[in-house]
Short mmCIF file of C-alpha atoms in Angstrom, two decimals:
data_model
loop_
_atom_site.label_atom_id
_atom_site.label_comp_id
_atom_site.label_asym_id
_atom_site.label_seq_id
_atom_site.Cartn_x
_atom_site.Cartn_y
_atom_site.Cartn_z
CA ASP A 1 0.00 0.00 0.00
CA THR A 2 1.77 3.10 -1.25
CA GLY A 3 -0.96 5.56 -0.34
CA VAL A 4 -2.76 8.08 -2.53
CA SER A 5 -0.52 9.70 -5.11
CA GLN A 6 -1.07 12.84 -7.14
CA ASP A 7 0.69 14.17 -10.17
CA PRO A 8 2.04 16.73 -10.71
CA ARG A 9 2.82 18.11 -7.28
CA HIS A 10 3.14 21.63 -8.61
CA LYS A 11 1.77 23.28 -11.73
CA ILE A 12 2.26 26.85 -12.92
CA THR A 13 0.16 27.88 -15.86
CA LYS A 14 -0.91 31.02 -17.62
CA ARG A 15 -4.45 32.27 -17.42
CA GLY A 16 -6.59 30.76 -20.15
CA GLN A 17 -4.63 27.52 -20.42
CA ASN A 18 -6.05 24.09 -19.68
CA VAL A 19 -4.56 21.89 -16.98
CA THR A 20 -5.11 18.28 -15.98
CA PHE A 21 -4.25 16.60 -12.68
CA ARG A 22 -4.08 12.93 -11.95
CA CYS A 23 -4.89 11.01 -8.78
CA ASP A 24 -4.07 7.38 -8.10
CA PRO A 25 -6.03 6.10 -5.11
CA ILE A 26 -5.14 3.25 -2.81
CA SER A 27 -5.64 0.22 -5.00
CA GLU A 28 -8.50 -1.49 -3.17
CA HIS A 29 -10.47 1.71 -2.56
CA ASN A 30 -13.65 2.14 -4.55
CA ARG A 31 -14.36 5.74 -3.55
CA LEU A 32 -12.41 8.75 -4.74
CA TYR A 33 -12.87 12.39 -3.75
CA TRP A 34 -11.54 15.71 -4.99
CA TYR A 35 -11.20 18.73 -2.69
CA ARG A 36 -9.81 22.22 -3.21
CA GLN A 37 -7.90 24.13 -0.54
CA THR A 38 -7.10 27.81 -0.78
CA LEU A 39 -4.69 29.65 1.47
CA GLY A 40 -5.96 29.97 5.02
CA GLN A 41 -8.96 27.77 4.42
CA GLY A 42 -9.87 24.18 4.99
CA PRO A 43 -10.38 21.82 2.08
CA GLU A 44 -13.68 22.20 0.20
CA PHE A 45 -15.43 19.26 -1.41
CA LEU A 46 -15.56 19.29 -5.19
CA THR A 47 -16.74 15.87 -6.34
CA TYR A 48 -16.91 12.20 -5.46
CA PHE A 49 -16.79 8.91 -7.37
CA GLN A 50 -17.87 5.47 -6.37
CA ASN A 51 -16.08 3.17 -8.78
CA GLU A 52 -16.43 4.91 -12.15
CA ALA A 53 -19.68 6.70 -11.33
CA GLN A 54 -19.52 10.38 -10.39
CA LEU A 55 -22.17 10.54 -7.68
CA GLU A 56 -21.96 14.10 -6.42
CA LYS A 57 -20.62 17.43 -7.61
CA SER A 58 -20.31 20.60 -5.60
CA ARG A 59 -21.60 23.92 -6.92
CA LEU A 60 -17.94 24.97 -6.68
CA LEU A 61 -17.31 22.76 -9.69
CA SER A 62 -18.07 25.17 -12.51
CA ASP A 63 -18.54 24.16 -16.13
CA ARG A 64 -14.81 24.68 -16.67
CA PHE A 65 -14.05 21.78 -14.34
CA SER A 66 -14.47 18.15 -15.31
CA ALA A 67 -13.48 15.01 -13.48
CA GLU A 68 -13.35 11.45 -14.70
CA ARG A 69 -12.54 8.09 -13.26
CA PRO A 70 -12.40 5.63 -16.13
CA LYS A 71 -12.58 1.99 -15.09
CA GLY A 72 -12.87 3.02 -11.47
CA SER A 73 -9.15 3.30 -10.95
CA PHE A 74 -7.21 6.57 -11.29
CA SER A 75 -9.00 9.88 -11.71
CA THR A 76 -8.28 13.06 -13.61
CA LEU A 77 -9.42 16.58 -12.86
CA GLU A 78 -9.28 19.01 -15.78
CA ILE A 79 -9.67 22.75 -15.56
CA GLN A 80 -10.31 24.53 -18.83
CA ARG A 81 -9.55 28.20 -19.46
CA THR A 82 -7.90 28.64 -16.08
CA GLU A 83 -8.47 31.82 -14.09
CA GLN A 84 -6.38 33.33 -11.32
CA GLY A 85 -9.08 32.34 -8.86
CA ASP A 86 -8.37 28.70 -9.64
CA SER A 87 -5.02 28.97 -7.87
CA ALA A 88 -5.24 26.52 -4.99
CA MET A 89 -4.14 23.13 -3.70
CA TYR A 90 -6.18 20.33 -5.26
CA LEU A 91 -6.44 17.34 -2.95
CA CYS A 92 -7.49 13.83 -3.78
CA ALA A 93 -8.68 11.29 -1.24
CA SER A 94 -9.85 7.70 -1.38
CA SER A 95 -11.75 5.34 0.86
CA GLN A 96 -13.41 1.95 0.83
CA GLY A 97 -17.14 1.66 1.37
CA THR A 98 -20.34 0.23 0.00
CA SER A 99 -23.15 2.20 1.58
CA GLY A 100 -23.96 5.80 2.30
CA ILE A 101 -22.22 6.08 5.62
CA PHE A 102 -18.63 6.46 6.67
CA GLU A 103 -17.39 2.94 7.16
CA SER A 104 -13.82 4.02 6.78
CA GLU A 105 -11.67 7.10 6.73
CA GLN A 106 -10.62 9.06 3.71
CA TYR A 107 -6.91 8.87 2.95
CA PHE A 108 -5.54 12.02 1.39
CA GLY A 109 -2.82 12.48 -1.18
CA PRO A 110 -0.16 15.22 -0.96
CA GLY A 111 -2.06 17.49 -3.33
CA THR A 112 -1.30 19.37 -6.52
CA ARG A 113 -0.56 23.05 -6.04
CA LEU A 114 -1.83 25.09 -8.98
CA THR A 115 -0.64 28.62 -9.61
CA VAL A 116 -2.33 30.58 -12.38
CA THR A 117 -0.37 33.64 -13.53
CA ALA B 1 -26.20 22.30 5.42
CA GLN B 2 -23.44 21.21 7.73
CA SER B 3 -20.71 23.56 8.88
CA VAL B 4 -17.68 23.54 11.15
CA THR B 5 -16.25 26.41 13.17
CA GLN B 6 -12.74 26.47 14.54
CA PRO B 7 -12.62 29.71 16.48
CA ASP B 8 -8.86 29.79 17.03
CA ILE B 9 -6.84 30.59 13.92
CA HIS B 10 -3.48 30.40 15.71
CA ILE B 11 -2.48 28.84 19.01
CA THR B 12 0.96 28.85 20.63
CA VAL B 13 1.85 26.49 23.45
CA SER B 14 5.06 25.57 25.18
CA GLU B 15 6.47 22.10 24.71
CA GLY B 16 5.18 19.85 27.46
CA ALA B 17 2.08 21.95 28.07
CA SER B 18 -1.42 20.66 27.53
CA LEU B 19 -3.39 21.51 24.41
CA GLU B 20 -7.03 21.95 23.55
CA LEU B 21 -8.23 22.90 20.08
CA ARG B 22 -11.85 23.90 19.77
CA CYS B 23 -14.33 22.71 17.17
CA ASN B 24 -18.03 23.42 16.90
CA TYR B 25 -20.22 21.86 14.27
CA SER B 26 -23.65 22.36 12.84
CA TYR B 27 -25.41 19.27 11.50
CA GLY B 28 -28.99 18.12 11.69
CA ALA B 29 -28.45 14.45 12.36
CA THR B 30 -25.92 12.46 14.33
CA PRO B 31 -22.60 13.76 13.05
CA TYR B 32 -19.58 11.87 11.87
CA LEU B 33 -16.67 13.92 13.23
CA PHE B 34 -13.00 13.91 12.37
CA TRP B 35 -9.76 15.63 13.26
CA TYR B 36 -7.02 15.81 10.63
CA VAL B 37 -3.49 17.22 10.86
CA GLN B 38 -1.63 18.80 7.96
CA SER B 39 2.10 19.45 8.01
CA PRO B 40 3.82 21.57 5.35
CA GLY B 41 4.19 19.57 2.16
CA GLN B 42 2.26 16.66 3.60
CA GLY B 43 -1.20 15.38 2.97
CA LEU B 44 -3.93 15.43 5.56
CA GLN B 45 -3.52 12.70 8.15
CA LEU B 46 -6.43 11.44 10.22
CA LEU B 47 -5.87 11.80 13.97
CA LEU B 48 -9.17 10.39 15.16
CA LYS B 49 -12.83 9.99 14.31
CA TYR B 50 -16.18 9.76 16.06
CA PHE B 51 -19.02 7.78 14.56
CA SER B 52 -21.02 6.64 17.59
CA GLY B 53 -20.63 5.11 21.03
CA ASP B 54 -18.15 6.35 23.60
CA THR B 55 -17.99 10.13 23.40
CA LEU B 56 -14.30 10.20 24.32
CA VAL B 57 -12.25 8.92 21.42
CA GLN B 58 -8.57 8.15 21.35
CA GLY B 59 -6.43 8.79 18.34
CA ILE B 60 -2.89 8.55 17.14
CA LYS B 61 0.07 10.48 18.53
CA GLY B 62 -1.52 10.74 21.99
CA PHE B 63 -4.48 12.87 20.89
CA GLU B 64 -8.02 12.48 22.14
CA ALA B 65 -11.30 14.27 21.49
CA GLU B 66 -14.60 14.48 23.28
CA PHE B 67 -17.95 14.69 21.54
CA LYS B 68 -20.46 16.85 23.42
CA ARG B 69 -23.83 16.85 21.69
CA SER B 70 -25.31 19.48 24.02
CA GLN B 71 -22.56 21.92 23.05
CA SER B 72 -22.20 20.78 19.42
CA SER B 73 -18.50 20.47 20.09
CA PHE B 74 -15.70 18.06 19.33
CA ASN B 75 -12.60 19.50 20.96
CA LEU B 76 -9.19 17.97 20.44
CA ARG B 77 -6.85 17.53 23.41
CA LYS B 78 -3.36 16.37 24.18
CA PRO B 79 -1.93 16.30 27.71
CA SER B 80 1.66 17.11 26.75
CA VAL B 81 2.59 18.69 23.45
CA HIS B 82 5.78 17.80 21.57
CA TRP B 83 7.62 20.15 19.21
CA SER B 84 6.76 17.80 16.34
CA ASP B 85 3.05 18.52 16.89
CA ALA B 86 3.44 21.94 15.28
CA ALA B 87 1.15 21.81 12.25
CA GLU B 88 -2.29 22.85 11.09
CA TYR B 89 -5.25 21.00 12.54
CA PHE B 90 -8.61 20.64 10.83
CA CYS B 91 -11.90 19.52 12.27
CA ALA B 92 -14.40 18.04 9.82
CA VAL B 93 -17.95 16.74 9.79
CA GLY B 94 -19.08 14.06 7.40
CA SER B 95 -22.51 13.73 5.85
CA GLY B 96 -23.65 10.17 5.48
CA GLY B 97 -25.57 10.52 2.26
CA GLY B 98 -22.99 12.38 0.27
CA ASN B 99 -19.90 10.96 1.89
CA LYS B 100 -18.25 14.32 1.70
CA LEU B 101 -16.31 16.03 4.45
CA THR B 102 -16.95 19.64 5.44
CA PHE B 103 -13.86 21.13 7.04
CA GLY B 104 -13.31 24.04 9.37
CA THR B 105 -10.82 26.74 8.50
CA GLY B 106 -8.12 25.14 10.61
CA THR B 107 -6.03 26.04 13.66
CA GLN B 108 -2.31 26.64 13.20
CA LEU B 109 -0.41 25.26 16.18
CA LYS B 110 2.99 26.63 17.10
CA VAL B 111 5.06 24.93 19.77
CA GLU B 112 7.63 26.95 21.68
CA LEU B 113 10.67 25.10 22.95
#
């Protein structure tokens, strides 16, 4: 068990460019979550997958954001036409569960820090 | 909608002193409560969690927390702080249906030697 990994760890991009982040969850985990953390704030929920199905999206996830989890394994988060307000740490987490309650904790990756110039 | 308040943005304690970090939550049903710690460059690490049962929960690294329904609180405590405990601490509440965590804004802990 190598934990949740995220790639890249840091990304600097110019406003208007598209960026894509990858998250590899713990291998046996069927749930995967994306959060965003801005400076001085706690993480904010963006979206959640159970296997390959995207079951919930936050209103924070504008039309410029899209997340996928093909085959229920790794996930990608794409931001199109980046804006300076997108600068943040993007965190991925995974957990194992089969019902709607918290059977187990969410394990977090180290995050991808995005800077939009 | 659920929410979490951590009223202390920064706390400074001396090494060896006791610690209490405050957390108040707002949630309609029985809450699932968590404390996470985040060190620079590190991911969030779970310290402890409360789902049900005994209201005093023990966690890793000598931390404990007490769930008080009447006060809507879930304060984190440690009897003797070590310099390595300096980090940012987040309280979170989980919603069963959506499986998402709602975090507080965090408390930055500084430990003076």
